[in-house]
Structure formats: C-alpha cells, structure tokens
XYZ file of C-alpha atoms in Angstrom:
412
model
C 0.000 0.000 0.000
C 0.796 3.777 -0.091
C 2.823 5.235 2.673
C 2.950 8.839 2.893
C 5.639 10.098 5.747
C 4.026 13.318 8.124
C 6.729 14.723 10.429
C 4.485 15.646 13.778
C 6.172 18.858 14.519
C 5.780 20.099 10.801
C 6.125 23.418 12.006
C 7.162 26.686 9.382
C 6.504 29.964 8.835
C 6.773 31.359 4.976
C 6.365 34.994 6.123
C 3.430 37.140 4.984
C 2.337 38.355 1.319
C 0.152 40.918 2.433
C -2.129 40.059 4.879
C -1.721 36.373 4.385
C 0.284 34.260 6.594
C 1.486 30.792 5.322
C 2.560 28.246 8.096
C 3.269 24.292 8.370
C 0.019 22.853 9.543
C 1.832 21.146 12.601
C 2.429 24.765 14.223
C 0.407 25.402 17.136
C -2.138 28.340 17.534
C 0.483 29.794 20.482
C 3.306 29.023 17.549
C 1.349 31.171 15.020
C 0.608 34.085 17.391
C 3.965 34.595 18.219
C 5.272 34.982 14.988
C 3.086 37.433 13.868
C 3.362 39.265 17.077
C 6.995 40.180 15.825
C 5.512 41.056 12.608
C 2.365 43.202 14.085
C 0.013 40.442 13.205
C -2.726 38.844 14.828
C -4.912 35.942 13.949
C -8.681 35.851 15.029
C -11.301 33.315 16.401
C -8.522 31.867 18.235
C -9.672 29.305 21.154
C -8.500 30.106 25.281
C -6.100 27.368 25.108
C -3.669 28.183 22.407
C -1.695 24.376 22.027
C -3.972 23.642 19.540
C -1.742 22.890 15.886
C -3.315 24.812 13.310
C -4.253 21.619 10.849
C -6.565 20.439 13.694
C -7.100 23.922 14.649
C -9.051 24.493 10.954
C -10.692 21.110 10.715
C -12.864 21.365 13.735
C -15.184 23.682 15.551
C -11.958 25.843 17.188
C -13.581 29.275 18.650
C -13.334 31.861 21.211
C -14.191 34.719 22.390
C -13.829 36.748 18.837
C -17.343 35.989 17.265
C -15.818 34.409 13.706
C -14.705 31.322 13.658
C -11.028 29.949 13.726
C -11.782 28.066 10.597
C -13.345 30.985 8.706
C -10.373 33.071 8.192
C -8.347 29.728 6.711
C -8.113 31.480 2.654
C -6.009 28.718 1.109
C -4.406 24.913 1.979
C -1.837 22.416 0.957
C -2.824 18.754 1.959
C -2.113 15.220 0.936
C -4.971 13.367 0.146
C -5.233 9.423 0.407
C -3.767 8.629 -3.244
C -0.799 10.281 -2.113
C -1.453 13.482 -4.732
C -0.930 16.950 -3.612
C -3.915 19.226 -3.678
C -2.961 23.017 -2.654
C -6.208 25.410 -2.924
C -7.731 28.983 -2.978
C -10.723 27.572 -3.404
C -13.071 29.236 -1.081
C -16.391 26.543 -2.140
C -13.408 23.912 -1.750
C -12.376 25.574 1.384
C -16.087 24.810 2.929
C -15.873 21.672 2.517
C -12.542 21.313 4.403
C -13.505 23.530 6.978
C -13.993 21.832 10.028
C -13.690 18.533 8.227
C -12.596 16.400 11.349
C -9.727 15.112 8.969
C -11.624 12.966 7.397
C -10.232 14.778 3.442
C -6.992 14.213 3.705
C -3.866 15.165 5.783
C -3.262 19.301 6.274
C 0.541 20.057 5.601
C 0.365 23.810 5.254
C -2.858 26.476 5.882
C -2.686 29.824 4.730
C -4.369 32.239 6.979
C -5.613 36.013 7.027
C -4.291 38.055 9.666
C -5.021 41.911 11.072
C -2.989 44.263 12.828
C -2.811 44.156 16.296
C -6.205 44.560 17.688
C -6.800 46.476 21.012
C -9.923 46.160 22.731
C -12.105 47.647 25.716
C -14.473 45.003 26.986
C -17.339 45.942 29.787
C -18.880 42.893 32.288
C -22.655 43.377 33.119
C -23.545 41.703 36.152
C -27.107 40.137 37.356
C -28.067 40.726 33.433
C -31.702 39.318 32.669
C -32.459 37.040 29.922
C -33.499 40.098 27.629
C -30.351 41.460 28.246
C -28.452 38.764 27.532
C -30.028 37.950 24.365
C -30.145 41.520 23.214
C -26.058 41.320 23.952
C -25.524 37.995 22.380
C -27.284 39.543 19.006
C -25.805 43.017 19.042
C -23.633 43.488 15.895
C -20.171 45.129 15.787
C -18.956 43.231 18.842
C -15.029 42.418 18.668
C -15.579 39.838 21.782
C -18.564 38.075 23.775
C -18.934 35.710 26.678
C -21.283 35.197 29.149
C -21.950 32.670 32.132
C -24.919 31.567 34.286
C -25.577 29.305 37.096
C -28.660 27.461 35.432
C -30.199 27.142 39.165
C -30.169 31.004 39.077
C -31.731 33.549 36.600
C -29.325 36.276 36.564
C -26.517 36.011 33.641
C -22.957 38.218 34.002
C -22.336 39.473 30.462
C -18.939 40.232 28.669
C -18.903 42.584 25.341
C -15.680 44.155 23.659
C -15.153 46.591 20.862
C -12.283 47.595 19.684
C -10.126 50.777 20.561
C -7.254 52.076 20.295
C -3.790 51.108 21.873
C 0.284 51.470 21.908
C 0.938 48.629 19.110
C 4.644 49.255 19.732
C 4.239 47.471 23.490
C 2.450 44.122 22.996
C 4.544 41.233 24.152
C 3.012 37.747 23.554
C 1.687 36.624 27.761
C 2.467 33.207 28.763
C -0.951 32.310 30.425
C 0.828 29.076 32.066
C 2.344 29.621 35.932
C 4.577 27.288 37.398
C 3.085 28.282 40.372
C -0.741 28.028 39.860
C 0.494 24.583 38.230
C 1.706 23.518 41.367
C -1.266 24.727 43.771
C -3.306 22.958 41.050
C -1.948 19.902 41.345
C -0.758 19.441 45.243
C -4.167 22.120 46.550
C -6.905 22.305 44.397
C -7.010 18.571 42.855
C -6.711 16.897 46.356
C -9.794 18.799 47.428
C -11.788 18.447 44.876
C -11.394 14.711 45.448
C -12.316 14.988 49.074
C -15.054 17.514 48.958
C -16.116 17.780 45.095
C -19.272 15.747 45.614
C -20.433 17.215 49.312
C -19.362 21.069 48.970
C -20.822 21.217 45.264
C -24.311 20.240 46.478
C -24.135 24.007 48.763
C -25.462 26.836 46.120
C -22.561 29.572 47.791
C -19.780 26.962 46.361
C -21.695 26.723 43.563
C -22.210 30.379 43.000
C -18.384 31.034 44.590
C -16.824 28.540 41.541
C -18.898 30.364 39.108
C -17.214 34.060 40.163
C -13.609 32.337 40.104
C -14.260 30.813 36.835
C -12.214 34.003 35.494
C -15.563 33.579 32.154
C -16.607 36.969 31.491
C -14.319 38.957 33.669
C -13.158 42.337 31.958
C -9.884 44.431 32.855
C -9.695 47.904 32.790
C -8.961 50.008 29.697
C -7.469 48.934 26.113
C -6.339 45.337 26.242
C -4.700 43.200 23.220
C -7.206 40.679 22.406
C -4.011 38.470 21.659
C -3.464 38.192 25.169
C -6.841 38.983 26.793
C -8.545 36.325 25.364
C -6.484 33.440 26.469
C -6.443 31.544 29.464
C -4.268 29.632 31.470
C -4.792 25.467 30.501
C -6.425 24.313 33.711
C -8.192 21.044 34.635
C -11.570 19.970 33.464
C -13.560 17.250 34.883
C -16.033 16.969 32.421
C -14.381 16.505 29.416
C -15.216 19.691 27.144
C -18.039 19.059 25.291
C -19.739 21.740 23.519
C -22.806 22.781 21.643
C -23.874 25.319 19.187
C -27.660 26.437 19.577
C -29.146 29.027 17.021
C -28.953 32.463 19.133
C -32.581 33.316 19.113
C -33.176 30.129 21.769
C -29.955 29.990 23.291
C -32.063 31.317 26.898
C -34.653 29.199 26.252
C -32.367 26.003 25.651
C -30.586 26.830 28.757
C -33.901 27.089 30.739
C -35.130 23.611 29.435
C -31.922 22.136 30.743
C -32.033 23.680 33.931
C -35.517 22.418 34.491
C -34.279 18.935 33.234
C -31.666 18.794 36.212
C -33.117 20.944 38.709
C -31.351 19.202 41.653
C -27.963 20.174 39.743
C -25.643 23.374 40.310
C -25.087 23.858 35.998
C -22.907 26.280 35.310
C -23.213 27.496 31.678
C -20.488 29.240 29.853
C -21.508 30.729 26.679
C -19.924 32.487 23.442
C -20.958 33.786 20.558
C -20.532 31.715 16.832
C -21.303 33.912 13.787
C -23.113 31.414 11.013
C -20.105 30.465 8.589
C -21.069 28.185 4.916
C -18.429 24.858 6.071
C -20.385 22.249 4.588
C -20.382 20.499 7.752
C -21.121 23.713 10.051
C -21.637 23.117 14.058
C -23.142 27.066 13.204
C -24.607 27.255 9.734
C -26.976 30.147 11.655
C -25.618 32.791 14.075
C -25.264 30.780 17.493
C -24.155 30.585 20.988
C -21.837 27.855 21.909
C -22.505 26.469 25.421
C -20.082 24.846 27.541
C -21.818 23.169 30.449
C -20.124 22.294 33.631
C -21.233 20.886 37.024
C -19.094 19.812 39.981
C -20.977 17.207 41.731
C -18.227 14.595 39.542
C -17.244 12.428 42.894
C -20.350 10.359 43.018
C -19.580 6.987 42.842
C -21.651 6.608 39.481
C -19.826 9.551 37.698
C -19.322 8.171 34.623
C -22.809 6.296 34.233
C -24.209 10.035 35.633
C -22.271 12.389 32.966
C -23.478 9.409 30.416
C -27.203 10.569 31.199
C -27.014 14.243 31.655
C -24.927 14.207 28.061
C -27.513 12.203 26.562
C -29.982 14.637 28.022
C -28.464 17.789 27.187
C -27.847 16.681 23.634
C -31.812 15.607 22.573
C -32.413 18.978 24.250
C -29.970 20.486 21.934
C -30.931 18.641 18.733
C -34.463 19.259 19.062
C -34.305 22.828 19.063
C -31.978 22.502 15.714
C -28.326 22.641 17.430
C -25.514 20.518 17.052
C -22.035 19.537 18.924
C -18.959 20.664 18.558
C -16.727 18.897 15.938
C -13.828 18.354 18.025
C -15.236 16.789 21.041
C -17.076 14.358 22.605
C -20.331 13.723 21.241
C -22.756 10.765 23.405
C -25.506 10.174 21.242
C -25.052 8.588 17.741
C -22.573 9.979 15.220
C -25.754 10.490 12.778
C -27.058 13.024 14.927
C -23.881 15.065 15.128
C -24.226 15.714 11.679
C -27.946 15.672 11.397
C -28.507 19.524 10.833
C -25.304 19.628 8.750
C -25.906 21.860 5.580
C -24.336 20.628 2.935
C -23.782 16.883 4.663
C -24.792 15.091 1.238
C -22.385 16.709 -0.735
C -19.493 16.826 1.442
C -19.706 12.888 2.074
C -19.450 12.122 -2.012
C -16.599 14.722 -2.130
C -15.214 12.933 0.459
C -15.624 9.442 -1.626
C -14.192 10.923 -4.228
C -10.832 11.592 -2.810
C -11.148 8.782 -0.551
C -12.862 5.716 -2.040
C -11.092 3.203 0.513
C -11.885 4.913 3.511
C -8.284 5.578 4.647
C -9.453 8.747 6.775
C -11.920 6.774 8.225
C -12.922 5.553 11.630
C -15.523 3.776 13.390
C -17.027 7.238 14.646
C -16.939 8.681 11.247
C -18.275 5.793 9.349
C -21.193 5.618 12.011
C -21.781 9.883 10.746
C -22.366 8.190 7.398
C -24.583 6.271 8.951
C -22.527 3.083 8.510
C -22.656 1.197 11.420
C -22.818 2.141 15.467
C -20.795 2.396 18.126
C -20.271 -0.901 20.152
C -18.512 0.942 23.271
C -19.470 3.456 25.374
C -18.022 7.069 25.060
C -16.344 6.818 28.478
C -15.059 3.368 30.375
C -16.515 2.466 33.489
C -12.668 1.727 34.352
C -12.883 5.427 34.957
C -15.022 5.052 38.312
C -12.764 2.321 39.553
C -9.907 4.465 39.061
C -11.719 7.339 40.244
C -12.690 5.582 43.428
C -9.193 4.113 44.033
C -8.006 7.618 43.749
C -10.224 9.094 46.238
C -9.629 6.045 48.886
C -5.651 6.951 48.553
C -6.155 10.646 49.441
C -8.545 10.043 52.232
C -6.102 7.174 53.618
C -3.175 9.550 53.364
C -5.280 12.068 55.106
C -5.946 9.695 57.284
C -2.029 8.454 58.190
C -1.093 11.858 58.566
C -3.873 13.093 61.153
C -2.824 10.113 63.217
C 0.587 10.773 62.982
C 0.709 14.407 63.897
C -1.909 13.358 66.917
C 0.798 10.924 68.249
C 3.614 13.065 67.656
C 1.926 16.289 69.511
C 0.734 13.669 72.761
C-alpha cells in the first residue's frame, strides 16, 4: 500500500504576502501568534487554550471569544490526500468543505491564513443581566468579543462585550498564560480537594455560586487590552471533558432554561460564546449561534461516569431538538448520525469525500457511524474510569488519614 511520511512537529513559517500568513500545519495556535506578534500580526477566532496545531485547529469547531470562527479566516491549503497526490487550494467553495472537516479529506501540511494588525480592545462585564439582556447582547452586531456565564439554578446572567479601541501597538509582548506556580497549587491544593469535597461542597449553592465568580468567564480588565493576550487563558483542569454545543442564538435562553428544568437538583454552570453562522459544509453554526459549555461539579459520586453518560444524553436531545448541534472536536454521546444531522451541505461533502477517498483511509468507526454506517459498540467513556476514580479518592482520604494520626501521636 501507499505510505505517505508526516513529520508531527511540521512546524514553518513562509512569512506574509500581504495580509496572508502561510505556516506548516503542525504549528500550534500559540506558535502562530507569536510569529506574527513580531511582525504586528494577529490571527482571530482563536480558542482560550492556544496548544492547539493549526491543521486540527481548521478542521474542527476551534472558537473563542472573537465571534468568527477559527476556521473561517483559513483562505487557502496544501494537503495530501489518500492517493498520495498533492492538492494546494484557494478555493473558497473547496475551502467549505474542508472547513472543520474532522480530517476525514486528507492530511493538512500547510494552511494559509488572514491576519489583522494588532487589535486592542475595551471590553465591559454586566452583572445580574436578565435574559433580555443577555439575548439583546448575544445579538448586538459590531462586537469584537462576547462571553457570558450563568448558574442554570439562578436567573441572573454576568455578560462580557468588547469593541475595539485604540492602543500602543509598539508594546504588545506575547503573555504566557501558564504559571509554574498556579500549576503547582493545582496539582498538590486544588485537585486533592476536589477529590475529598467535590461531591459534598458542590451540592451548597454559595460553592456553587463562589466557583462560578472564580471561573475568570466573562471577567473584563480595565482600559485597552490586546485581544491576543486577553482572550487566552491559562490550561487548567476539566472534569467533564469539554463538550460543547452550538444552539441558534434566538433560543440559546430558552435552551438553557429547558436544561435547567431537566436537572433541577444540579448546580449547571453554563459558559456561553458567541458563533457567527459560517457556509463549512459540515457547520456546528450554519446560523448565528451561541456555543454552550456546560459544567457541574458534583463529579465524585460513585456513578460519575454512568451520571455524565445521562445528563450528556440529556443535554444533547435537548440540543438537537431545538436545531443545534455539537462541537466537531469533542465528545459527542448520542449517535454519530445526529452530530451531523442539521449539517448543511452533509450530502455533498460525504461524495466529495468518496471521491478523494474511495477506501476509507481517513476513516474511523465514529466517522463511518456519521455516514450512517454502522454504530458504536462501546461506550463514550469506560466504566474503568469510576474504579480508578474511586481508588483515587480512597488513597487521598487514607493519606489524610495516616497523617492526622501521625501528627496526633507526635503532639501527645
């Protein structure tokens, strides 16, 4: 058969030719940004996390707090397609159909990419917003940024809008988000007790309402920021996996009200951005939508996995049936088919994909199940996770327990 050698750090930067950028598709998103930063550059619709490479980067759902998405402002491509052919394209129908692709085309070597100058922008938080003024926000045009969060057991909403403005271009250095020191109190503080108290504090509606303020979502610093730097974050842990879900704007409140009623007994924290509608043949966002991130901390049950199982599940009919969809780079519960399902130009971009791929080479058993080829015969998360989970939990509380008695006998 055909073997086709891809170097995994396949990482370059051809410079600019006006204001396109052309880099290896194995460059991260943090890789990209800093090169341009020495050039005055920015990219937009860049995600928090910036580790993303830029190949995987422009054949998923990647977003953030710009309302474009990361995928939208990819104007040309290089890739190597399962014969083993080149194809390098302008394209911009061709384009949609690679857009957000899940890699299921061909494999990205290089991405050409428009850039702007260095944006600066002022950004204002609106606490205790109602759900007119949150959807009023969410469809208010000329935004440079949005985000917004919610405790789903409360009605109030704090709100997060940014346009630009002006700033000193000639002082922008790239911020490293990551601290060796928040790393640490992560790890050795904040992990140990969440294991012992994640499933009995989370239950109280003050932690609930206290992890919600110290999210850091929607929080707004004073004056002209670079968006560059404002709107990443720091990588930090997440218990529920990142899943993610587009809903048309005009019932993003409403979807987040059904769900709330649907787990009433459950401190939900939404976290919500804004996705302007984009033609990718296989759009998460083919109308202008919110993208919810949902998040609850009530994870050290002994049942967590066969518990996140049925909220997913939940969450995602809720979702579908008011003509949403997931996001194409993460987990997804429900059958493949429905990912897909309000896909707009599915059809077509399955016999393009046939066409460049008649043996399936790019294919998986998630992906052939999209198709509508088969289902899945394992579920999205092991049950090996709760053993672990609970083995985990026993240590800490054992060590806990060790050390009490040994500082009791040494202090008698």
């Amino acid at each position: 058969g055909l073997l086709v050698a891809v170097q995994d750090a396949l990482c370059s930067y051809e410079g600019l030719s006006g204001d396109v950028a052309t880099f290896g598709a194995g460059c991260s998103v943090e890789d990209a940004l800093r090169r341009l930063l020495d050039d005055g550059r920015q990219l937009r619709g860049f995600g928090g996390i910036a580790q993303q490479r830029l190949g995987g980067a422009v054949s998923t759902s990647l977003h953030g707090q710009h309302t474009t998405s990361f995928a939208t402002h990819m104007v040309g491509l290089r890739a190597v397609l399962a014969n083993g052919t080149i194809l390098d394209s302008s394209d911009p129908a061709l384009l949609d159909a690679w857009r957000g692709s899940m890699g299921r085309l061909g494999i990205l070597v290089q991405v050409r990419l428009r850039t702007w100058p260095i944006e600066f922008v002022e950004c204002h938080t609106r606490h205790d917003a109602n759900a007119s003024a949150f959807s009023a926000a969410l469809r208010r045009g000329g935004l440079a940024g949005f985000e917004a969060k919610r405790l789903l057991s409360s009605d109030a909403y704090v709100v997060r809008t940014c346009e630009e403005a002006a700033g000193n271009h000639s002082r922008v250095a790239y911020e490293d988000k990551d601290s060796v020191a928040e790393g640490f109190l992560l790890d050795n503080v904040a992990l140990p007790m969440v294991t012992l108290f994640g499933s009995t504090l989370s239950r109280a509606r003050w932690f609930a309402r206290l992890m919600l303020h110290v999210s850091g979502v929607a929080t707004s610093r004073r004056g002209a920021v670079a968006s560059v730097n404002d709107y990443r974050v720091a990588v930090s842990y997440n218990p529920h996996f990142d899943e993610e879900y587009a809903i048309p704007a005009g019932r993003c409140h409403a979807v987040l009200e059904e769900i709330g009623r649907a787990f009433a007994g459950l401190h939900v924290h939404a976290f919500v951005r804004r996705v302007d509608a984009d033609a990718a043949w296989l759009s998460w966002a083919p109308v202008d939508s919110c993208a919810v991130r949902l998040e609850y901390f009530d994870y050290n049950r002994i049942d967590f996995v066969r518990y996140e199982r049925r909220f997913r599940l939940r969450v995602e009919e809720i979702v579908l049936a008011h003509n949403g969809s997931g996001h194409r780079g993460k987990i997804w519960y429900r059958s493949g088919r429905g990912l897909l399902a309000g896909a707009p130009r599915g059809a077509e971009f399955e016999a393009y994909r046939a066409s460049l791929d008649p043996t399936g080479k790019f294919e998986n058993a998630f992906t052939r199940e999209m198709r509508g080829d088969g289902e899945r015969t394992h579920e999205v998360l092991p049950h090996a996770l709760e053993v672990r989970a609970f083995a985990y939990r026993l240590a800490v509380w054992a060590a806990v327990g060790v050390n009490a008695a040994a500082a009791l006998l040494l202090c008698a």
